[in-house]
mmCIF file of C-alpha atoms in Angstrom:
data_model
loop_
_atom_site.group_PDB
_atom_site.id
_atom_site.type_symbol
_atom_site.label_atom_id
_atom_site.label_comp_id
_atom_site.label_asym_id
_atom_site.label_seq_id
_atom_site.Cartn_x
_atom_site.Cartn_y
_atom_site.Cartn_z
ATOM 1 C CA MET A 1 -35.964 3.705 5.984
ATOM 2 C CA LEU A 2 -32.650 3.832 4.862
ATOM 3 C CA LEU A 3 -30.907 3.924 8.132
ATOM 4 C CA ALA A 4 -33.126 0.871 9.084
ATOM 5 C CA PHE A 5 -31.840 -1.663 6.837
ATOM 6 C CA LEU A 6 -28.193 -0.424 7.592
ATOM 7 C CA THR A 7 -28.119 -0.784 11.951
ATOM 8 C CA GLY A 8 -26.704 -4.172 10.863
ATOM 9 C CA CYS A 9 -23.255 -2.718 9.900
ATOM 10 C CA GLU A 10 -21.002 -2.399 11.366
ATOM 11 C CA LEU A 11 -19.022 0.931 10.730
ATOM 12 C CA VAL A 12 -15.523 -0.518 10.753
ATOM 13 C CA VAL A 13 -14.065 2.448 9.889
ATOM 14 C CA LEU A 14 -14.902 4.737 12.540
ATOM 15 C CA GLU A 15 -14.725 1.830 15.655
ATOM 16 C CA PRO A 16 -11.626 -0.518 13.853
ATOM 17 C CA ALA A 17 -9.201 -2.722 15.122
ATOM 18 C CA GLY A 18 -5.833 -0.818 14.162
ATOM 19 C CA ASP A 19 -4.408 2.229 15.796
ATOM 20 C CA ILE A 20 -3.710 3.921 12.159
ATOM 21 C CA ALA A 21 -6.978 3.306 11.170
ATOM 22 C CA ALA A 22 -8.435 4.601 14.412
ATOM 23 C CA GLN A 23 -6.002 7.750 14.304
ATOM 24 C CA GLN A 24 -7.207 8.063 11.056
ATOM 25 C CA GLY A 25 -11.238 7.543 12.137
ATOM 26 C CA LYS A 26 -10.987 10.797 14.398
ATOM 27 C CA LEU A 27 -9.395 12.289 11.580
ATOM 28 C CA ILE A 28 -12.535 11.868 9.406
ATOM 29 C CA ILE A 29 -14.965 12.953 12.484
ATOM 30 C CA TYR A 30 -12.642 15.757 13.559
ATOM 31 C CA ALA A 31 -12.820 17.043 9.961
ATOM 32 C CA THR A 32 -16.682 16.890 9.283
ATOM 33 C CA VAL A 33 -17.738 18.232 12.101
ATOM 34 C CA LEU A 34 -15.507 21.459 10.683
ATOM 35 C CA MET A 35 -17.603 21.494 8.158
ATOM 36 C CA LEU A 36 -20.552 21.162 9.618
ATOM 37 C CA ILE A 37 -20.094 24.246 11.210
ATOM 38 C CA VAL A 38 -20.618 25.980 7.916
ATOM 39 C CA ILE A 39 -23.735 23.111 6.429
ATOM 40 C CA VAL A 40 -25.425 22.961 9.042
ATOM 41 C CA PRO A 41 -26.616 26.448 9.217
ATOM 42 C CA VAL A 42 -26.268 27.124 5.435
ATOM 43 C CA MET A 43 -28.785 24.510 5.213
ATOM 44 C CA ALA A 44 -31.054 25.975 8.072
ATOM 45 C CA LEU A 45 -30.955 29.594 6.748
ATOM 46 C CA THR A 46 -32.243 28.441 3.220
ATOM 47 C CA ALA A 47 -35.198 26.477 4.524
ATOM 48 C CA PHE A 48 -35.547 29.259 7.044
ATOM 49 C CA PHE A 49 -35.057 32.309 3.621
ATOM 50 C CA ALA A 50 -37.712 30.315 1.713
ATOM 51 C CA PHE A 51 -40.621 29.452 3.980
ATOM 52 C CA HIS A 52 -40.394 33.373 5.639
ATOM 53 C CA TYR A 53 -39.502 34.852 1.919
ATOM 54 C CA ARG A 54 -42.511 32.632 0.110
ATOM 55 C CA ALA A 55 -45.095 34.917 -1.490
ATOM 56 C CA SER A 56 -48.271 34.398 0.919
ATOM 57 C CA ASN A 57 -46.018 35.818 3.724
ATOM 58 C CA GLY A 58 -47.433 39.317 4.166
ATOM 59 C CA LYS A 59 -45.583 40.073 7.419
ATOM 60 C CA SER A 60 -42.431 39.431 6.164
ATOM 61 C CA SER A 61 -40.461 43.081 5.231
ATOM 62 C CA TYR A 62 -39.500 43.605 1.918
ATOM 63 C CA ALA A 63 -36.480 45.691 1.122
ATOM 64 C CA PRO A 64 -35.988 45.964 -2.978
ATOM 65 C CA GLU A 65 -33.091 48.771 -2.464
ATOM 66 C CA TRP A 66 -30.938 46.829 -0.146
ATOM 67 C CA SER A 67 -27.437 45.602 -1.377
ATOM 68 C CA HIS A 68 -24.992 45.674 1.225
ATOM 69 C CA SER A 69 -24.353 44.628 4.567
ATOM 70 C CA VAL A 70 -20.497 45.079 6.591
ATOM 71 C CA SER A 71 -21.790 42.732 9.885
ATOM 72 C CA LEU A 72 -22.609 39.576 7.332
ATOM 73 C CA GLU A 73 -19.549 40.255 5.031
ATOM 74 C CA ILE A 74 -17.523 39.415 7.652
ATOM 75 C CA VAL A 75 -19.402 36.540 8.771
ATOM 76 C CA VAL A 76 -19.512 34.774 5.688
ATOM 77 C CA TRP A 77 -15.891 35.382 4.809
ATOM 78 C CA THR A 78 -14.306 35.324 8.314
ATOM 79 C CA LEU A 79 -16.007 31.983 10.297
ATOM 80 C CA PRO A 80 -15.162 30.181 6.698
ATOM 81 C CA LEU A 81 -11.504 30.883 6.462
ATOM 82 C CA ALA A 82 -11.121 29.943 9.853
ATOM 83 C CA ILE A 83 -12.791 26.567 9.250
ATOM 84 C CA ILE A 84 -10.170 26.239 6.019
ATOM 85 C CA ILE A 85 -7.617 27.335 8.441
ATOM 86 C CA CYS A 86 -8.303 24.909 11.536
ATOM 87 C CA LEU A 87 -8.889 21.906 8.630
ATOM 88 C CA ALA A 88 -5.323 22.623 6.693
ATOM 89 C CA GLY A 89 -3.436 22.657 9.870
ATOM 90 C CA LEU A 90 -6.174 19.492 10.854
ATOM 91 C CA THR A 91 -5.009 17.866 7.827
ATOM 92 C CA TRP A 92 -1.281 18.720 7.458
ATOM 93 C CA VAL A 93 -0.207 17.409 10.625
ATOM 94 C CA ALA A 94 -2.363 14.287 10.554
ATOM 95 C CA THR A 95 -1.316 13.422 6.749
ATOM 96 C CA HIS A 96 2.182 13.684 8.365
ATOM 97 C CA ARG A 97 2.027 11.512 11.399
ATOM 98 C CA LEU A 98 0.088 8.990 9.695
ATOM 99 C CA GLU A 99 2.359 9.023 7.026
ATOM 100 C CA PRO A 100 2.204 5.205 5.967
ATOM 101 C CA TYR A 101 6.114 4.753 5.152
ATOM 102 C CA ASN A 102 6.904 6.105 8.727
ATOM 103 C CA ASP A 103 7.262 3.234 11.700
ATOM 104 C CA LEU A 104 5.036 3.120 14.111
ATOM 105 C CA SER A 105 5.649 5.422 17.532
ATOM 106 C CA ARG A 106 3.272 3.800 19.446
ATOM 107 C CA ILE A 107 1.221 1.171 19.401
ATOM 108 C CA SER A 108 -2.170 2.259 20.861
ATOM 109 C CA ALA A 109 -2.680 5.349 22.700
ATOM 110 C CA THR A 110 -2.320 4.470 25.629
ATOM 111 C CA GLN A 111 1.213 1.455 24.668
ATOM 112 C CA PRO A 112 4.074 3.106 23.547
ATOM 113 C CA ILE A 113 6.058 1.338 21.185
ATOM 114 C CA ASP A 114 9.013 -0.947 22.230
ATOM 115 C CA PRO A 115 12.304 -0.509 20.765
ATOM 116 C CA THR A 116 13.508 -4.617 21.220
ATOM 117 C CA VAL A 117 10.124 -6.072 19.277
ATOM 118 C CA GLN A 118 10.923 -5.891 15.663
ATOM 119 C CA PRO A 119 8.348 -5.455 13.209
ATOM 120 C CA LEU A 120 6.324 -8.271 11.079
ATOM 121 C CA THR A 121 7.669 -8.168 7.465
ATOM 122 C CA ILE A 122 4.731 -9.198 5.188
ATOM 123 C CA GLN A 123 5.729 -8.766 1.221
ATOM 124 C CA VAL A 124 2.519 -8.456 -0.336
ATOM 125 C CA VAL A 125 2.385 -9.009 -4.470
ATOM 126 C CA ALA A 126 -1.171 -8.046 -6.512
ATOM 127 C CA LEU A 127 -1.755 -10.706 -8.584
ATOM 128 C CA ASP A 128 -4.872 -11.171 -11.601
ATOM 129 C CA TRP A 129 -7.039 -11.364 -9.365
ATOM 130 C CA LYS A 130 -5.901 -12.711 -5.920
ATOM 131 C CA TRP A 131 -2.965 -11.533 -3.774
ATOM 132 C CA LEU A 132 0.046 -13.228 -2.301
ATOM 133 C CA PHE A 133 1.513 -12.981 1.177
ATOM 134 C CA ILE A 134 4.856 -13.764 1.420
ATOM 135 C CA TYR A 135 6.386 -14.138 5.058
ATOM 136 C CA PRO A 136 10.193 -13.988 4.683
ATOM 137 C CA GLU A 137 11.165 -14.678 8.036
ATOM 138 C CA GLN A 138 9.075 -17.633 8.957
ATOM 139 C CA GLY A 139 9.826 -18.996 4.765
ATOM 140 C CA ILE A 140 6.605 -19.453 3.498
ATOM 141 C CA ALA A 141 3.386 -17.042 1.517
ATOM 142 C CA THR A 142 0.027 -17.293 1.228
ATOM 143 C CA VAL A 143 -2.713 -16.823 -0.986
ATOM 144 C CA ASN A 144 -5.711 -14.843 0.294
ATOM 145 C CA GLU A 145 -4.977 -14.665 3.673
ATOM 146 C CA VAL A 146 -2.684 -13.092 5.912
ATOM 147 C CA ALA A 147 -2.320 -13.074 9.751
ATOM 148 C CA ALA A 148 -0.638 -11.012 11.884
ATOM 149 C CA VAL A 149 0.462 -10.310 15.849
ATOM 150 C CA VAL A 150 -1.624 -8.204 18.061
ATOM 151 C CA ASN A 151 0.378 -5.403 19.046
ATOM 152 C CA ARG A 152 3.688 -5.826 16.823
ATOM 153 C CA PRO A 153 4.193 -3.423 14.793
ATOM 154 C CA ILE A 154 3.332 -4.784 11.092
ATOM 155 C CA GLU A 155 5.743 -3.561 7.639
ATOM 156 C CA PHE A 156 3.710 -4.129 4.589
ATOM 157 C CA LYS A 157 5.907 -4.303 1.301
ATOM 158 C CA LEU A 158 3.778 -4.199 -1.490
ATOM 159 C CA THR A 159 4.025 -4.370 -5.371
ATOM 160 C CA SER A 160 2.208 -5.542 -8.335
ATOM 161 C CA ASP A 161 2.464 -8.413 -10.916
ATOM 162 C CA THR A 162 0.153 -6.588 -13.619
ATOM 163 C CA VAL A 163 -1.482 -3.267 -13.707
ATOM 164 C CA MET A 164 -1.512 -0.873 -10.618
ATOM 165 C CA ASN A 165 -3.771 -1.929 -7.389
ATOM 166 C CA SER A 166 -4.699 -1.053 -4.291
ATOM 167 C CA PHE A 167 -4.478 -2.746 -0.832
ATOM 168 C CA TYR A 168 -6.701 -2.186 2.270
ATOM 169 C CA ILE A 169 -8.212 -3.350 5.053
ATOM 170 C CA PRO A 170 -10.393 -1.086 7.117
ATOM 171 C CA ALA A 171 -9.396 -2.325 10.642
ATOM 172 C CA LEU A 172 -6.330 -2.567 9.883
ATOM 173 C CA ALA A 173 -5.123 1.093 7.943
ATOM 174 C CA GLY A 174 -6.023 2.936 4.952
ATOM 175 C CA GLN A 175 -4.867 1.864 1.600
ATOM 176 C CA ILE A 176 -2.201 1.950 0.000
ATOM 177 C CA TYR A 177 -1.210 1.275 -3.347
ATOM 178 C CA ALA A 178 0.541 -1.535 -5.564
ATOM 179 C CA MET A 179 2.050 -0.728 -8.420
ATOM 180 C CA PRO A 180 4.048 -2.657 -10.756
ATOM 181 C CA GLY A 181 8.288 -2.172 -10.827
ATOM 182 C CA MET A 182 7.808 -0.799 -7.606
ATOM 183 C CA GLU A 183 8.133 -0.910 -3.500
ATOM 184 C CA THR A 184 5.200 0.532 -1.521
ATOM 185 C CA GLU A 185 5.182 0.445 2.011
ATOM 186 C CA LEU A 186 2.710 0.325 4.919
ATOM 187 C CA ASN A 187 3.079 -0.158 8.744
ATOM 188 C CA ALA A 188 0.541 -0.568 11.122
ATOM 189 C CA VAL A 189 -0.986 -2.784 13.897
ATOM 190 C CA ILE A 190 -3.503 -4.709 15.237
ATOM 191 C CA ASN A 191 -4.753 -4.236 18.260
ATOM 192 C CA ARG A 192 -7.110 -6.497 19.139
ATOM 193 C CA ALA A 193 -7.566 -10.120 17.707
ATOM 194 C CA GLY A 194 -10.219 -11.498 15.310
ATOM 195 C CA ASP A 195 -10.824 -11.846 11.845
ATOM 196 C CA PHE A 196 -11.342 -9.066 9.619
ATOM 197 C CA GLU A 197 -11.624 -8.226 5.753
ATOM 198 C CA GLY A 198 -9.344 -6.867 3.289
ATOM 199 C CA PHE A 199 -9.731 -6.460 -0.721
ATOM 200 C CA SER A 200 -8.722 -4.273 -3.690
ATOM 201 C CA ALA A 201 -9.968 -0.950 -3.656
ATOM 202 C CA ASN A 202 -8.643 0.436 -7.178
ATOM 203 C CA TYR A 203 -10.494 -0.941 -10.584
ATOM 204 C CA SER A 204 -7.927 -3.565 -11.995
ATOM 205 C CA GLY A 205 -9.958 -5.537 -14.134
ATOM 206 C CA ASN A 206 -12.882 -8.244 -14.938
ATOM 207 C CA GLY A 207 -11.721 -9.875 -11.322
ATOM 208 C CA PHE A 208 -11.764 -6.923 -8.939
ATOM 209 C CA SER A 209 -14.617 -7.701 -7.365
ATOM 210 C CA LYS A 210 -14.026 -11.013 -5.731
ATOM 211 C CA MET A 211 -10.071 -9.432 -5.313
ATOM 212 C CA ARG A 212 -10.928 -10.246 -1.558
ATOM 213 C CA PHE A 213 -8.713 -11.628 1.682
ATOM 214 C CA ARG A 214 -9.426 -12.178 5.087
ATOM 215 C CA PHE A 215 -6.832 -10.902 7.792
ATOM 216 C CA HIS A 216 -6.702 -12.757 11.370
ATOM 217 C CA GLY A 217 -5.419 -11.134 14.925
ATOM 218 C CA MET A 218 -3.818 -13.487 16.926
ATOM 219 C CA ASP A 219 -2.395 -13.380 20.105
ATOM 220 C CA GLU A 220 1.641 -14.871 19.541
ATOM 221 C CA ALA A 221 0.912 -18.282 20.362
ATOM 222 C CA GLY A 222 -1.884 -18.809 18.019
ATOM 223 C CA PHE A 223 0.370 -16.939 14.760
ATOM 224 C CA GLU A 224 3.368 -19.761 15.106
ATOM 225 C CA ASP A 225 0.315 -22.354 15.418
ATOM 226 C CA TRP A 226 -1.040 -20.374 12.454
ATOM 227 C CA VAL A 227 2.332 -20.802 10.473
ATOM 228 C CA GLN A 228 2.606 -24.348 11.280
ATOM 229 C CA GLN A 229 -0.687 -24.966 9.741
ATOM 230 C CA VAL A 230 0.925 -23.006 6.366
ATOM 231 C CA ARG A 231 3.868 -25.278 6.464
ATOM 232 C CA ASP A 232 1.507 -28.501 7.430
ATOM 233 C CA GLY A 233 -1.208 -27.330 4.976
ATOM 234 C CA SER A 234 1.150 -27.466 1.580
ATOM 235 C CA GLU A 235 3.273 -29.667 -0.027
ATOM 236 C CA THR A 236 4.080 -27.125 -2.505
ATOM 237 C CA SER A 237 6.679 -24.556 -2.191
ATOM 238 C CA LEU A 238 6.811 -21.633 -4.446
ATOM 239 C CA SER A 239 9.208 -21.779 -6.522
ATOM 240 C CA ARG A 240 9.720 -19.123 -9.952
ATOM 241 C CA GLU A 241 7.424 -21.959 -11.481
ATOM 242 C CA ASN A 242 5.054 -21.705 -9.228
ATOM 243 C CA TYR A 243 4.799 -17.917 -9.232
ATOM 244 C CA VAL A 244 4.274 -18.212 -12.974
ATOM 245 C CA ALA A 245 1.639 -20.687 -12.937
ATOM 246 C CA LEU A 246 -0.009 -18.568 -9.890
ATOM 247 C CA ALA A 247 0.253 -15.315 -11.577
ATOM 248 C CA GLN A 248 -2.073 -16.363 -14.540
ATOM 249 C CA PRO A 249 -5.121 -14.302 -14.826
ATOM 250 C CA THR A 250 -8.193 -16.313 -12.403
ATOM 251 C CA THR A 251 -11.420 -15.194 -10.200
ATOM 252 C CA GLY A 252 -12.580 -16.122 -6.614
ATOM 253 C CA ASN A 253 -8.912 -18.158 -5.413
ATOM 254 C CA PRO A 254 -9.583 -19.861 -2.133
ATOM 255 C CA VAL A 255 -6.996 -20.089 0.531
ATOM 256 C CA SER A 256 -3.771 -21.958 -0.291
ATOM 257 C CA TYR A 257 -0.539 -22.320 1.225
ATOM 258 C CA TYR A 258 2.583 -22.737 0.230
ATOM 259 C CA ASN A 259 5.185 -24.483 3.036
ATOM 260 C CA GLY A 260 8.167 -22.586 1.470
ATOM 261 C CA VAL A 261 9.766 -19.857 -0.922
ATOM 262 C CA ALA A 262 12.427 -19.425 -3.650
ATOM 263 C CA ASP A 263 15.282 -17.194 -3.269
ATOM 264 C CA ASP A 264 15.190 -14.242 -4.180
ATOM 265 C CA LEU A 265 11.683 -14.879 -5.289
ATOM 266 C CA TRP A 266 10.462 -11.200 -3.873
ATOM 267 C CA ARG A 267 13.018 -8.936 -6.614
ATOM 268 C CA ARG A 268 12.602 -10.646 -9.167
ATOM 269 C CA ALA A 269 8.193 -9.913 -8.445
ATOM 270 C CA LEU A 270 9.332 -6.843 -7.804
ATOM 271 C CA ASN A 271 11.252 -6.116 -10.601
ATOM 272 C CA LEU A 272 9.187 -8.382 -13.187
ATOM 273 C CA CYS A 273 11.547 -11.163 -14.006
ATOM 274 C CA VAL A 274 10.214 -13.898 -12.208
ATOM 275 C CA THR A 275 9.805 -15.429 -15.535
ATOM 276 C CA PRO A 276 12.711 -17.202 -17.055
ATOM 277 C CA GLY A 277 15.264 -15.072 -19.283
ATOM 278 C CA VAL A 278 13.498 -11.566 -18.643
ATOM 279 C CA LEU A 279 16.147 -9.299 -17.398
ATOM 280 C CA CYS A 280 15.249 -7.485 -14.326
ATOM 281 C CA MET A 281 14.020 -3.746 -14.008
ATOM 282 C CA ASP A 282 17.032 -2.815 -11.960
ATOM 283 C CA ASP A 283 19.277 -4.693 -14.465
ATOM 284 C CA MET A 284 17.686 -2.677 -17.364
ATOM 285 C CA MET A 285 18.255 0.342 -15.598
ATOM 286 C CA MET A 286 21.402 -0.225 -14.640
ATOM 287 C CA VAL A 287 22.644 -1.078 -18.237
ATOM 288 C CA ASP A 288 20.474 2.296 -19.573
ATOM 289 C CA ALA A 289 22.568 4.222 -17.181
ATOM 290 C CA LEU A 290 26.073 2.950 -17.943
ATOM 291 C CA GLY A 291 25.185 3.443 -22.290
ATOM 292 C CA GLY A 292 22.513 1.266 -22.703
ATOM 293 C CA GLY A 293 21.648 1.506 -26.624
ATOM 294 C CA GLY A 294 24.669 3.996 -27.282
ATOM 295 C CA LEU A 295 28.318 3.089 -28.050
ATOM 296 C CA LEU A 296 29.402 2.253 -24.510
ATOM 297 C CA GLY A 297 26.446 0.274 -24.217
ATOM 298 C CA LEU A 298 27.316 -1.287 -27.121
ATOM 299 C CA MET A 299 31.085 -2.381 -25.885
ATOM 300 C CA ASN A 300 29.638 -3.326 -22.974
ATOM 301 C CA ARG A 301 26.990 -5.362 -24.362
ATOM 302 C CA GLU A 302 29.388 -8.639 -22.862
ATOM 303 C CA ILE A 303 29.046 -7.340 -19.756
ATOM 304 C CA PHE A 304 25.660 -6.605 -19.480
ATOM 305 C CA ALA A 305 24.821 -10.106 -20.575
ATOM 306 C CA GLY A 306 26.664 -11.166 -17.812
ATOM 307 C CA ILE A 307 25.488 -8.814 -14.775
ATOM 308 C CA CYS A 308 22.942 -10.453 -12.375
ATOM 309 C CA ALA A 309 22.348 -7.987 -8.944
ATOM 310 C CA ALA A 310 22.343 -4.168 -9.705
ATOM 311 C CA ASP A 311 25.021 -3.820 -6.560
ATOM 312 C CA ASP A 312 27.193 -6.322 -8.610
ATOM 313 C CA ALA A 313 29.903 -3.893 -6.989
ATOM 314 C CA LEU A 314 32.860 -5.295 -9.209
ATOM 315 C CA THR A 315 30.500 -5.409 -12.299
ATOM 316 C CA LEU A 316 30.339 -1.593 -11.309
ATOM 317 C CA TYR A 317 33.249 -0.507 -10.881
ATOM 318 C CA GLN A 318 34.892 -1.946 -13.899
ATOM 319 C CA LEU A 319 32.047 -0.468 -16.047
ATOM 320 C CA LEU A 320 33.100 2.837 -14.606
ATOM 321 C CA HIS A 321 36.305 2.639 -14.639
ATOM 322 C CA PRO A 322 37.590 0.733 -17.990
ATOM 323 C CA ASP A 323 41.461 1.606 -17.727
ATOM 324 C CA THR A 324 41.378 -0.588 -14.618
ATOM 325 C CA LEU A 325 41.130 -3.795 -16.319
ATOM 326 C CA PRO A 326 44.025 -5.387 -18.314
ATOM 327 C CA GLU A 327 44.944 -4.853 -21.582
ATOM 328 C CA GLY A 328 43.522 -7.029 -24.215
ATOM 329 C CA PRO A 329 41.039 -8.024 -27.049
ATOM 330 C CA GLN A 330 38.756 -7.683 -25.338
ATOM 331 C CA PRO A 331 39.073 -4.586 -22.833
ATOM 332 C CA LEU A 332 35.958 -4.700 -21.288
ATOM 333 C CA ALA A 333 35.760 -8.291 -20.613
ATOM 334 C CA SER A 334 34.621 -9.283 -17.375
ATOM 335 C CA PRO A 335 34.892 -12.310 -14.482
ATOM 336 C CA VAL A 336 30.946 -11.534 -14.020
ATOM 337 C CA VAL A 337 30.220 -13.630 -17.579
ATOM 338 C CA GLN A 338 31.550 -16.917 -16.502
ATOM 339 C CA SER A 339 29.323 -16.754 -13.349
ATOM 340 C CA PRO A 340 27.159 -19.042 -12.738
ATOM 341 C CA LEU A 341 24.457 -17.094 -12.187
ATOM 342 C CA LEU A 342 24.086 -16.327 -16.003
ATOM 343 C CA GLU A 343 22.824 -19.533 -16.283
ATOM 344 C CA THR A 344 20.409 -19.146 -14.345
ATOM 345 C CA ARG A 345 18.969 -15.611 -15.839
#
């Protein structure tokens, strides 16, 4: 009866729309079949033994002194061991082939990758409790809606603004975690147009169950129309102030659009320093690496206050080579301290 109720459901994991998910679906099938080679005989023999050696069966043989069979031992140990070896080899190869950080090696089983086509980069931020999608090339951002071009590689870069979360579009690829202060990556491709569901696959608080979004697979023209629709459908840009307001915990957020994105917003979201006055994590790690709260850190505190990017080559060189600075009462002073960027921190 349960199966009758499930006839209207779609087996999206085994019949996906993306090549990565399709390969993962095949891996599930192959692994299941291998395990059933052991499970089915065991279940069948369990039922057979229970019936054949029942108390009322007077025809069954009874051998109370029997204790060992070499042939049976060979079967019992060899077959499961062979299956485990096959499973290990299968999952090892598939795990490395389907590594989410790897660039795609193909579009589908019949279509190779085109090296001249650049991946579509989508930056994803898990918020409480909604999903923010930033398109750096298109200069737009959306909430709880994302779109991509059919048969064009997609490069998702993910982080979280609060707790660890999980990004999952079953029709596209496997789930991947989004963690605060870290950047994870998922490379995938959608092979047919359609409207698909995405959601959080990791409990993250009260609004977790409503943390869902729609993923649209479109042709090139449809995607361009969608981008223009996002630009025309909003008069608001995703500034740092708007990001801070958006990041406040809410549930059941409707789809919303932003027609622009503040410069450096992704780096600040990744390093948890969108709020003005908050030190970015990459800067904090550099400060710690160069003395932190120790004596060297105290000597360099004026320079640390003026650091606005962890890749500031001049400041790094001066910190590591203080002997190159001019003599004076403040031997570790740096031009970076007077940088106009200091006022934007």
